[in-house]
Amino acid sequence: LSDAVEQGNIEYRPTKGVRILEYDLMAKHDTKMTKVELQLWDTSGSKRYQNCWPVIFKGAHGLVLVYNADQPNHANELEEWYETAISQSLVKDSNCCLMQHALPQTTDKNNVDLPQKLSNLTIIKSRLPSHGDSLREAFSKFVGRLLSNLSEATEQEELTIINS
């Protein structure tokens, strides 16, 4: 998806292992726009790289699970990925989102039926290449919410230390 947003390329290229992207993003935090230095770990969903997953998820602050609306089997894979990521990280549901990718010709009837476990997560829908701007905006909102959640968690932790 990052290739498609940046370059208009919609040809699918599976990630091999992990690809780390670092870039700056503007996100709303505490009612003002803030420059965020983001490190995004684009991880392969292939079981071939499963032994790398614990290291990849350790220390994660947020989680974005990307799936293809044209692939009905992705619902089961999403649930498995979610369970693996949550069990191997400290990421809470409020810091997770699903990104539903669909080709422009995809109809709503092709949508994947999500497992109940994932029903509370934010869903960002994309139809690249035509919706690149709305995808960037939705992702920026997710990052802003993630920043707020992390700030609140840090404040709670500090209060706990002070009060003990």
Short mmCIF file of N, CA and C in Angstrom, two decimals:
data_model
loop_
_atom_site.label_atom_id
_atom_site.label_comp_id
_atom_site.label_asym_id
_atom_site.label_seq_id
_atom_site.Cartn_x
_atom_site.Cartn_y
_atom_site.Cartn_z
N LEU A 1 0.82 -1.20 0.00
CA LEU A 1 0.00 0.00 0.00
C LEU A 1 0.86 1.26 0.00
N SER A 2 1.99 1.19 0.68
CA SER A 2 2.84 2.39 0.71
C SER A 2 3.32 2.75 -0.68
N ASP A 3 3.64 1.75 -1.51
CA ASP A 3 4.05 2.02 -2.89
C ASP A 3 2.92 2.68 -3.66
N ALA A 4 1.71 2.17 -3.48
CA ALA A 4 0.57 2.69 -4.23
C ALA A 4 0.25 4.12 -3.85
N VAL A 5 0.33 4.43 -2.58
CA VAL A 5 0.03 5.79 -2.13
C VAL A 5 1.08 6.76 -2.66
N GLU A 6 2.33 6.38 -2.57
CA GLU A 6 3.41 7.29 -2.96
C GLU A 6 3.60 7.37 -4.46
N GLN A 7 3.45 6.25 -5.17
CA GLN A 7 3.83 6.22 -6.57
C GLN A 7 2.68 5.92 -7.53
N GLY A 8 1.49 5.65 -7.01
CA GLY A 8 0.37 5.31 -7.88
C GLY A 8 0.48 3.90 -8.44
N ASN A 9 1.35 3.09 -7.88
CA ASN A 9 1.57 1.73 -8.35
C ASN A 9 0.62 0.78 -7.62
N ILE A 10 -0.22 0.04 -8.36
CA ILE A 10 -1.13 -0.88 -7.70
C ILE A 10 -0.74 -2.34 -7.91
N GLU A 11 0.43 -2.57 -8.46
CA GLU A 11 0.91 -3.94 -8.63
C GLU A 11 1.34 -4.47 -7.26
N TYR A 12 0.82 -5.65 -6.90
CA TYR A 12 1.11 -6.22 -5.59
C TYR A 12 2.51 -6.83 -5.57
N ARG A 13 3.28 -6.45 -4.56
CA ARG A 13 4.60 -7.03 -4.33
C ARG A 13 4.66 -7.47 -2.87
N PRO A 14 4.62 -8.78 -2.61
CA PRO A 14 4.65 -9.24 -1.21
C PRO A 14 5.94 -8.82 -0.51
N THR A 15 5.81 -8.47 0.75
CA THR A 15 6.97 -8.13 1.56
C THR A 15 7.73 -9.40 1.91
N LYS A 16 9.03 -9.33 1.84
CA LYS A 16 9.88 -10.46 2.23
C LYS A 16 10.46 -10.15 3.60
N GLY A 17 10.00 -10.89 4.60
CA GLY A 17 10.47 -10.65 5.97
C GLY A 17 9.86 -9.39 6.54
N VAL A 18 10.63 -8.32 6.56
CA VAL A 18 10.14 -7.04 7.07
C VAL A 18 10.82 -5.91 6.29
N ARG A 19 10.08 -4.86 6.09
CA ARG A 19 10.60 -3.66 5.45
C ARG A 19 10.29 -2.51 6.41
N ILE A 20 11.30 -1.77 6.78
CA ILE A 20 11.11 -0.68 7.74
C ILE A 20 11.10 0.65 7.00
N LEU A 21 10.01 1.38 7.17
CA LEU A 21 9.86 2.69 6.55
C LEU A 21 9.91 3.75 7.64
N GLU A 22 10.70 4.77 7.44
CA GLU A 22 10.77 5.88 8.39
C GLU A 22 10.41 7.16 7.66
N TYR A 23 9.46 7.89 8.22
CA TYR A 23 9.06 9.16 7.61
C TYR A 23 8.35 10.03 8.63
N ASP A 24 8.20 11.29 8.28
CA ASP A 24 7.50 12.24 9.13
C ASP A 24 6.05 12.35 8.68
N LEU A 25 5.18 12.51 9.65
CA LEU A 25 3.75 12.59 9.39
C LEU A 25 3.17 13.67 10.29
N MET A 26 2.24 14.44 9.78
CA MET A 26 1.54 15.42 10.60
C MET A 26 0.27 14.76 11.13
N ALA A 27 0.10 14.81 12.45
CA ALA A 27 -1.07 14.21 13.09
C ALA A 27 -1.57 15.15 14.18
N LYS A 28 -2.87 15.14 14.41
CA LYS A 28 -3.46 15.99 15.44
C LYS A 28 -3.28 15.32 16.81
N HIS A 29 -2.68 16.07 17.73
CA HIS A 29 -2.45 15.58 19.09
C HIS A 29 -2.64 16.74 20.05
N ASP A 30 -3.47 16.54 21.07
CA ASP A 30 -3.77 17.61 22.04
C ASP A 30 -4.26 18.87 21.33
N THR A 31 -5.16 18.73 20.42
CA THR A 31 -5.83 19.80 19.66
C THR A 31 -4.92 20.57 18.71
N LYS A 32 -3.69 20.13 18.52
CA LYS A 32 -2.84 20.83 17.55
C LYS A 32 -2.13 19.81 16.65
N MET A 33 -1.75 20.27 15.49
CA MET A 33 -1.03 19.41 14.56
C MET A 33 0.41 19.25 15.05
N THR A 34 0.88 18.03 15.05
CA THR A 34 2.20 17.69 15.55
C THR A 34 2.96 16.88 14.52
N LYS A 35 4.23 17.18 14.37
CA LYS A 35 5.07 16.39 13.47
C LYS A 35 5.48 15.12 14.21
N VAL A 36 5.18 13.98 13.61
CA VAL A 36 5.48 12.69 14.22
C VAL A 36 6.54 11.99 13.39
N GLU A 37 7.60 11.56 14.04
CA GLU A 37 8.60 10.73 13.38
C GLU A 37 8.13 9.29 13.51
N LEU A 38 7.71 8.73 12.40
CA LEU A 38 7.07 7.43 12.39
C LEU A 38 8.01 6.36 11.85
N GLN A 39 8.03 5.23 12.52
CA GLN A 39 8.76 4.08 12.02
C GLN A 39 7.73 2.97 11.82
N LEU A 40 7.50 2.62 10.58
CA LEU A 40 6.49 1.63 10.22
C LEU A 40 7.18 0.35 9.78
N TRP A 41 6.87 -0.74 10.46
CA TRP A 41 7.45 -2.03 10.12
C TRP A 41 6.44 -2.79 9.27
N ASP A 42 6.67 -2.84 7.99
CA ASP A 42 5.82 -3.57 7.04
C ASP A 42 6.28 -5.02 7.08
N THR A 43 5.47 -5.86 7.71
CA THR A 43 5.84 -7.24 7.98
C THR A 43 5.13 -8.20 7.05
N SER A 44 5.85 -9.18 6.57
CA SER A 44 5.25 -10.19 5.71
C SER A 44 4.24 -11.02 6.49
N GLY A 45 3.13 -11.33 5.86
CA GLY A 45 2.13 -12.19 6.47
C GLY A 45 2.39 -13.66 6.20
N SER A 46 3.43 -13.95 5.45
CA SER A 46 3.75 -15.34 5.11
C SER A 46 4.25 -16.09 6.34
N LYS A 47 3.74 -17.30 6.52
CA LYS A 47 4.16 -18.13 7.65
C LYS A 47 5.64 -18.49 7.55
N ARG A 48 6.19 -18.32 6.39
CA ARG A 48 7.61 -18.58 6.16
C ARG A 48 8.48 -17.73 7.10
N TYR A 49 7.96 -16.55 7.49
CA TYR A 49 8.72 -15.63 8.34
C TYR A 49 8.21 -15.60 9.78
N GLN A 50 7.40 -16.57 10.14
CA GLN A 50 6.75 -16.61 11.44
C GLN A 50 7.75 -16.57 12.61
N ASN A 51 8.93 -17.16 12.44
CA ASN A 51 9.89 -17.16 13.54
C ASN A 51 10.43 -15.76 13.84
N CYS A 52 10.23 -14.81 12.94
CA CYS A 52 10.68 -13.42 13.16
C CYS A 52 9.64 -12.58 13.90
N TRP A 53 8.39 -13.02 13.92
CA TRP A 53 7.31 -12.21 14.44
C TRP A 53 7.50 -11.75 15.89
N PRO A 54 7.94 -12.61 16.83
CA PRO A 54 8.08 -12.12 18.21
C PRO A 54 9.02 -10.92 18.32
N VAL A 55 10.11 -10.93 17.59
CA VAL A 55 11.06 -9.81 17.63
C VAL A 55 10.44 -8.57 17.01
N ILE A 56 9.69 -8.75 15.94
CA ILE A 56 9.07 -7.63 15.23
C ILE A 56 8.02 -6.95 16.11
N PHE A 57 7.22 -7.73 16.82
CA PHE A 57 6.14 -7.16 17.62
C PHE A 57 6.61 -6.58 18.95
N LYS A 58 7.76 -7.04 19.44
CA LYS A 58 8.25 -6.56 20.73
C LYS A 58 8.50 -5.06 20.66
N GLY A 59 7.92 -4.33 21.59
CA GLY A 59 8.12 -2.89 21.65
C GLY A 59 7.22 -2.08 20.73
N ALA A 60 6.30 -2.75 20.04
CA ALA A 60 5.38 -2.03 19.15
C ALA A 60 4.44 -1.14 19.96
N HIS A 61 4.12 0.02 19.43
CA HIS A 61 3.18 0.94 20.08
C HIS A 61 1.79 0.85 19.46
N GLY A 62 1.73 0.44 18.21
CA GLY A 62 0.46 0.35 17.50
C GLY A 62 0.53 -0.78 16.49
N LEU A 63 -0.64 -1.13 15.98
CA LEU A 63 -0.72 -2.24 15.05
C LEU A 63 -1.73 -1.91 13.96
N VAL A 64 -1.31 -2.07 12.72
CA VAL A 64 -2.19 -1.91 11.56
C VAL A 64 -2.17 -3.23 10.81
N LEU A 65 -3.30 -3.89 10.74
CA LEU A 65 -3.41 -5.14 9.99
C LEU A 65 -4.06 -4.83 8.65
N VAL A 66 -3.35 -5.13 7.58
CA VAL A 66 -3.84 -4.85 6.22
C VAL A 66 -4.38 -6.13 5.62
N TYR A 67 -5.57 -6.03 5.03
CA TYR A 67 -6.14 -7.20 4.37
C TYR A 67 -6.79 -6.79 3.06
N ASN A 68 -6.99 -7.77 2.22
CA ASN A 68 -7.56 -7.57 0.89
C ASN A 68 -9.03 -7.96 0.91
N ALA A 69 -9.90 -7.03 0.59
CA ALA A 69 -11.35 -7.28 0.60
C ALA A 69 -11.76 -8.32 -0.45
N ASP A 70 -10.90 -8.56 -1.43
CA ASP A 70 -11.21 -9.53 -2.49
C ASP A 70 -10.85 -10.96 -2.10
N GLN A 71 -10.24 -11.15 -0.94
CA GLN A 71 -9.78 -12.47 -0.52
C GLN A 71 -10.55 -12.93 0.72
N PRO A 72 -11.59 -13.76 0.56
CA PRO A 72 -12.40 -14.20 1.71
C PRO A 72 -11.59 -14.91 2.80
N ASN A 73 -10.50 -15.58 2.43
CA ASN A 73 -9.69 -16.29 3.42
C ASN A 73 -8.92 -15.34 4.34
N HIS A 74 -8.89 -14.07 4.00
CA HIS A 74 -8.15 -13.12 4.83
C HIS A 74 -8.76 -12.93 6.21
N ALA A 75 -10.03 -13.23 6.38
CA ALA A 75 -10.66 -13.09 7.70
C ALA A 75 -9.97 -14.00 8.72
N ASN A 76 -9.76 -15.25 8.36
CA ASN A 76 -9.09 -16.18 9.27
C ASN A 76 -7.64 -15.77 9.51
N GLU A 77 -6.96 -15.34 8.45
CA GLU A 77 -5.58 -14.90 8.59
C GLU A 77 -5.49 -13.66 9.49
N LEU A 78 -6.43 -12.75 9.34
CA LEU A 78 -6.46 -11.54 10.18
C LEU A 78 -6.57 -11.89 11.65
N GLU A 79 -7.48 -12.80 11.95
CA GLU A 79 -7.68 -13.20 13.34
C GLU A 79 -6.40 -13.83 13.91
N GLU A 80 -5.76 -14.67 13.12
CA GLU A 80 -4.52 -15.31 13.56
C GLU A 80 -3.42 -14.27 13.79
N TRP A 81 -3.29 -13.33 12.86
CA TRP A 81 -2.29 -12.28 12.98
C TRP A 81 -2.56 -11.43 14.22
N TYR A 82 -3.81 -11.07 14.41
CA TYR A 82 -4.20 -10.25 15.56
C TYR A 82 -3.83 -10.95 16.86
N GLU A 83 -4.22 -12.21 17.00
CA GLU A 83 -3.93 -12.96 18.22
C GLU A 83 -2.43 -13.07 18.46
N THR A 84 -1.68 -13.32 17.40
CA THR A 84 -0.22 -13.42 17.52
C THR A 84 0.38 -12.09 17.95
N ALA A 85 -0.01 -11.02 17.29
CA ALA A 85 0.55 -9.70 17.58
C ALA A 85 0.22 -9.25 19.00
N ILE A 86 -1.02 -9.43 19.41
CA ILE A 86 -1.45 -8.99 20.73
C ILE A 86 -0.76 -9.81 21.82
N SER A 87 -0.61 -11.10 21.59
CA SER A 87 0.01 -11.95 22.61
C SER A 87 1.51 -11.69 22.75
N GLN A 88 2.14 -11.15 21.71
CA GLN A 88 3.59 -10.93 21.73
C GLN A 88 3.97 -9.46 21.88
N SER A 89 3.00 -8.63 22.17
CA SER A 89 3.28 -7.20 22.35
C SER A 89 2.40 -6.68 23.48
N LEU A 90 2.55 -5.42 23.80
CA LEU A 90 1.71 -4.79 24.82
C LEU A 90 0.66 -3.89 24.18
N VAL A 91 0.41 -4.07 22.89
CA VAL A 91 -0.52 -3.22 22.15
C VAL A 91 -1.96 -3.53 22.57
N LYS A 92 -2.71 -2.49 22.92
CA LYS A 92 -4.12 -2.64 23.28
C LYS A 92 -5.00 -2.44 22.04
N ASP A 93 -6.24 -2.91 22.10
CA ASP A 93 -7.17 -2.78 20.97
C ASP A 93 -7.30 -1.34 20.50
N SER A 94 -7.28 -0.39 21.43
CA SER A 94 -7.44 1.01 21.05
C SER A 94 -6.28 1.52 20.19
N ASN A 95 -5.19 0.79 20.17
CA ASN A 95 -4.03 1.17 19.37
C ASN A 95 -3.86 0.27 18.15
N CYS A 96 -4.94 -0.39 17.78
CA CYS A 96 -4.94 -1.27 16.60
C CYS A 96 -5.96 -0.78 15.59
N CYS A 97 -5.68 -1.02 14.33
CA CYS A 97 -6.69 -0.76 13.31
C CYS A 97 -6.54 -1.76 12.18
N LEU A 98 -7.60 -1.92 11.45
CA LEU A 98 -7.62 -2.77 10.26
C LEU A 98 -7.64 -1.87 9.05
N MET A 99 -6.85 -2.20 8.06
CA MET A 99 -6.85 -1.45 6.81
C MET A 99 -7.34 -2.39 5.72
N GLN A 100 -8.54 -2.11 5.24
CA GLN A 100 -9.15 -2.93 4.20
C GLN A 100 -8.78 -2.36 2.84
N HIS A 101 -7.98 -3.10 2.11
CA HIS A 101 -7.59 -2.66 0.77
C HIS A 101 -8.49 -3.34 -0.25
N ALA A 102 -8.98 -2.57 -1.20
CA ALA A 102 -9.82 -3.12 -2.26
C ALA A 102 -9.44 -2.45 -3.57
N LEU A 103 -9.50 -3.21 -4.63
CA LEU A 103 -9.27 -2.64 -5.95
C LEU A 103 -10.49 -1.82 -6.35
N PRO A 104 -10.33 -0.85 -7.25
CA PRO A 104 -11.45 0.01 -7.62
C PRO A 104 -12.70 -0.76 -8.09
N GLN A 105 -12.52 -1.91 -8.71
CA GLN A 105 -13.67 -2.66 -9.23
C GLN A 105 -14.33 -3.55 -8.17
N THR A 106 -13.81 -3.58 -6.96
CA THR A 106 -14.38 -4.40 -5.90
C THR A 106 -15.73 -3.84 -5.47
N THR A 107 -16.71 -4.73 -5.33
CA THR A 107 -18.03 -4.30 -4.85
C THR A 107 -18.13 -4.58 -3.35
N ASP A 108 -19.09 -3.94 -2.69
CA ASP A 108 -19.26 -4.15 -1.25
C ASP A 108 -19.62 -5.59 -0.92
N LYS A 109 -20.22 -6.31 -1.86
CA LYS A 109 -20.57 -7.70 -1.58
C LYS A 109 -19.33 -8.58 -1.45
N ASN A 110 -18.19 -8.08 -1.92
CA ASN A 110 -16.93 -8.82 -1.80
C ASN A 110 -16.30 -8.64 -0.43
N ASN A 111 -16.86 -7.79 0.40
CA ASN A 111 -16.24 -7.51 1.70
C ASN A 111 -16.07 -8.77 2.53
N VAL A 112 -14.97 -8.83 3.24
CA VAL A 112 -14.65 -9.94 4.12
C VAL A 112 -15.51 -9.83 5.38
N ASP A 113 -16.10 -10.94 5.81
CA ASP A 113 -16.82 -10.97 7.09
C ASP A 113 -15.78 -11.13 8.19
N LEU A 114 -15.66 -10.10 9.01
CA LEU A 114 -14.64 -10.10 10.05
C LEU A 114 -15.07 -10.92 11.26
N PRO A 115 -14.13 -11.60 11.90
CA PRO A 115 -14.43 -12.32 13.13
C PRO A 115 -14.88 -11.35 14.23
N GLN A 116 -15.70 -11.81 15.14
CA GLN A 116 -16.23 -11.00 16.24
C GLN A 116 -15.11 -10.33 17.04
N LYS A 117 -14.01 -11.04 17.23
CA LYS A 117 -12.87 -10.54 18.00
C LYS A 117 -12.32 -9.23 17.44
N LEU A 118 -12.51 -9.01 16.13
CA LEU A 118 -11.95 -7.82 15.48
C LEU A 118 -12.98 -6.72 15.28
N SER A 119 -14.20 -6.94 15.72
CA SER A 119 -15.29 -6.01 15.43
C SER A 119 -15.14 -4.64 16.10
N ASN A 120 -14.38 -4.54 17.18
CA ASN A 120 -14.21 -3.26 17.88
C ASN A 120 -13.07 -2.42 17.33
N LEU A 121 -12.30 -2.97 16.41
CA LEU A 121 -11.15 -2.23 15.88
C LEU A 121 -11.60 -1.23 14.82
N THR A 122 -10.88 -0.13 14.73
CA THR A 122 -11.12 0.87 13.69
C THR A 122 -10.80 0.25 12.34
N ILE A 123 -11.64 0.53 11.35
CA ILE A 123 -11.39 0.04 9.99
C ILE A 123 -11.15 1.23 9.08
N ILE A 124 -10.03 1.21 8.39
CA ILE A 124 -9.72 2.21 7.37
C ILE A 124 -9.87 1.52 6.03
N LYS A 125 -10.75 2.06 5.19
CA LYS A 125 -10.97 1.45 3.87
C LYS A 125 -10.21 2.23 2.81
N SER A 126 -9.59 1.49 1.90
CA SER A 126 -8.87 2.16 0.82
C SER A 126 -9.19 1.50 -0.52
N ARG A 127 -9.27 2.32 -1.52
CA ARG A 127 -9.41 1.87 -2.91
C ARG A 127 -8.35 2.62 -3.70
N LEU A 128 -7.18 2.05 -3.72
CA LEU A 128 -6.08 2.70 -4.43
C LEU A 128 -6.13 2.36 -5.90
N PRO A 129 -5.67 3.20 -6.76
CA PRO A 129 -4.94 4.44 -6.46
C PRO A 129 -5.84 5.65 -6.27
N SER A 130 -7.15 5.51 -6.44
CA SER A 130 -8.02 6.69 -6.47
C SER A 130 -8.23 7.37 -5.11
N HIS A 131 -8.02 6.69 -4.01
CA HIS A 131 -8.31 7.28 -2.70
C HIS A 131 -7.06 7.48 -1.85
N GLY A 132 -5.94 7.79 -2.46
CA GLY A 132 -4.68 7.98 -1.72
C GLY A 132 -4.76 9.06 -0.66
N ASP A 133 -5.40 10.20 -0.99
CA ASP A 133 -5.50 11.30 -0.02
C ASP A 133 -6.35 10.92 1.19
N SER A 134 -7.48 10.25 0.96
CA SER A 134 -8.33 9.87 2.08
C SER A 134 -7.66 8.80 2.94
N LEU A 135 -6.86 7.95 2.32
CA LEU A 135 -6.12 6.94 3.08
C LEU A 135 -5.08 7.62 3.98
N ARG A 136 -4.34 8.56 3.44
CA ARG A 136 -3.35 9.28 4.24
C ARG A 136 -4.02 10.03 5.39
N GLU A 137 -5.17 10.64 5.13
CA GLU A 137 -5.89 11.38 6.18
C GLU A 137 -6.37 10.44 7.29
N ALA A 138 -6.95 9.31 6.91
CA ALA A 138 -7.44 8.34 7.90
C ALA A 138 -6.28 7.77 8.72
N PHE A 139 -5.15 7.51 8.08
CA PHE A 139 -3.99 6.99 8.79
C PHE A 139 -3.44 8.04 9.75
N SER A 140 -3.43 9.29 9.33
CA SER A 140 -2.98 10.38 10.19
C SER A 140 -3.87 10.49 11.44
N LYS A 141 -5.18 10.32 11.28
CA LYS A 141 -6.10 10.35 12.43
C LYS A 141 -5.80 9.19 13.37
N PHE A 142 -5.53 8.01 12.80
CA PHE A 142 -5.18 6.85 13.63
C PHE A 142 -3.91 7.14 14.43
N VAL A 143 -2.90 7.70 13.79
CA VAL A 143 -1.65 8.02 14.47
C VAL A 143 -1.89 9.06 15.58
N GLY A 144 -2.74 10.05 15.32
CA GLY A 144 -3.08 11.04 16.35
C GLY A 144 -3.74 10.39 17.55
N ARG A 145 -4.67 9.48 17.30
CA ARG A 145 -5.33 8.76 18.39
C ARG A 145 -4.32 7.89 19.15
N LEU A 146 -3.42 7.28 18.42
CA LEU A 146 -2.37 6.46 19.03
C LEU A 146 -1.49 7.32 19.95
N LEU A 147 -1.12 8.51 19.50
CA LEU A 147 -0.33 9.43 20.33
C LEU A 147 -1.06 9.78 21.62
N SER A 148 -2.34 10.09 21.49
CA SER A 148 -3.15 10.43 22.68
C SER A 148 -3.21 9.26 23.65
N ASN A 149 -3.44 8.06 23.13
CA ASN A 149 -3.51 6.87 23.98
C ASN A 149 -2.18 6.61 24.68
N LEU A 150 -1.07 6.78 23.96
CA LEU A 150 0.25 6.57 24.55
C LEU A 150 0.54 7.62 25.62
N SER A 151 0.15 8.87 25.38
CA SER A 151 0.34 9.94 26.37
C SER A 151 -0.45 9.65 27.65
N GLU A 152 -1.70 9.22 27.48
CA GLU A 152 -2.53 8.87 28.64
C GLU A 152 -1.92 7.72 29.43
N ALA A 153 -1.43 6.71 28.73
CA ALA A 153 -0.82 5.56 29.41
C ALA A 153 0.42 5.98 30.18
N THR A 154 1.22 6.87 29.60
CA THR A 154 2.43 7.36 30.28
C THR A 154 2.05 8.15 31.52
N GLU A 155 1.03 9.00 31.41
CA GLU A 155 0.57 9.79 32.57
C GLU A 155 0.07 8.88 33.68
N GLN A 156 -0.69 7.85 33.33
CA GLN A 156 -1.19 6.89 34.32
C GLN A 156 -0.04 6.18 35.02
N GLU A 157 0.94 5.79 34.24
CA GLU A 157 2.12 5.11 34.78
C GLU A 157 2.86 6.02 35.76
N GLU A 158 3.02 7.28 35.39
CA GLU A 158 3.70 8.24 36.26
C GLU A 158 2.92 8.46 37.55
N LEU A 159 1.60 8.58 37.45
CA LEU A 159 0.77 8.74 38.66
C LEU A 159 0.87 7.53 39.57
N THR A 160 0.90 6.36 38.99
CA THR A 160 1.03 5.13 39.78
C THR A 160 2.35 5.13 40.54
N ILE A 161 3.42 5.54 39.88
CA ILE A 161 4.74 5.59 40.53
C ILE A 161 4.74 6.62 41.65
N ILE A 162 4.18 7.79 41.39
CA ILE A 162 4.14 8.87 42.39
C ILE A 162 3.32 8.45 43.60
N ASN A 163 2.20 7.77 43.37
CA ASN A 163 1.28 7.40 44.45
C ASN A 163 1.69 6.14 45.20
N SER A 164 2.73 5.47 44.75
CA SER A 164 3.11 4.24 45.46
C SER A 164 4.25 4.44 46.41
#
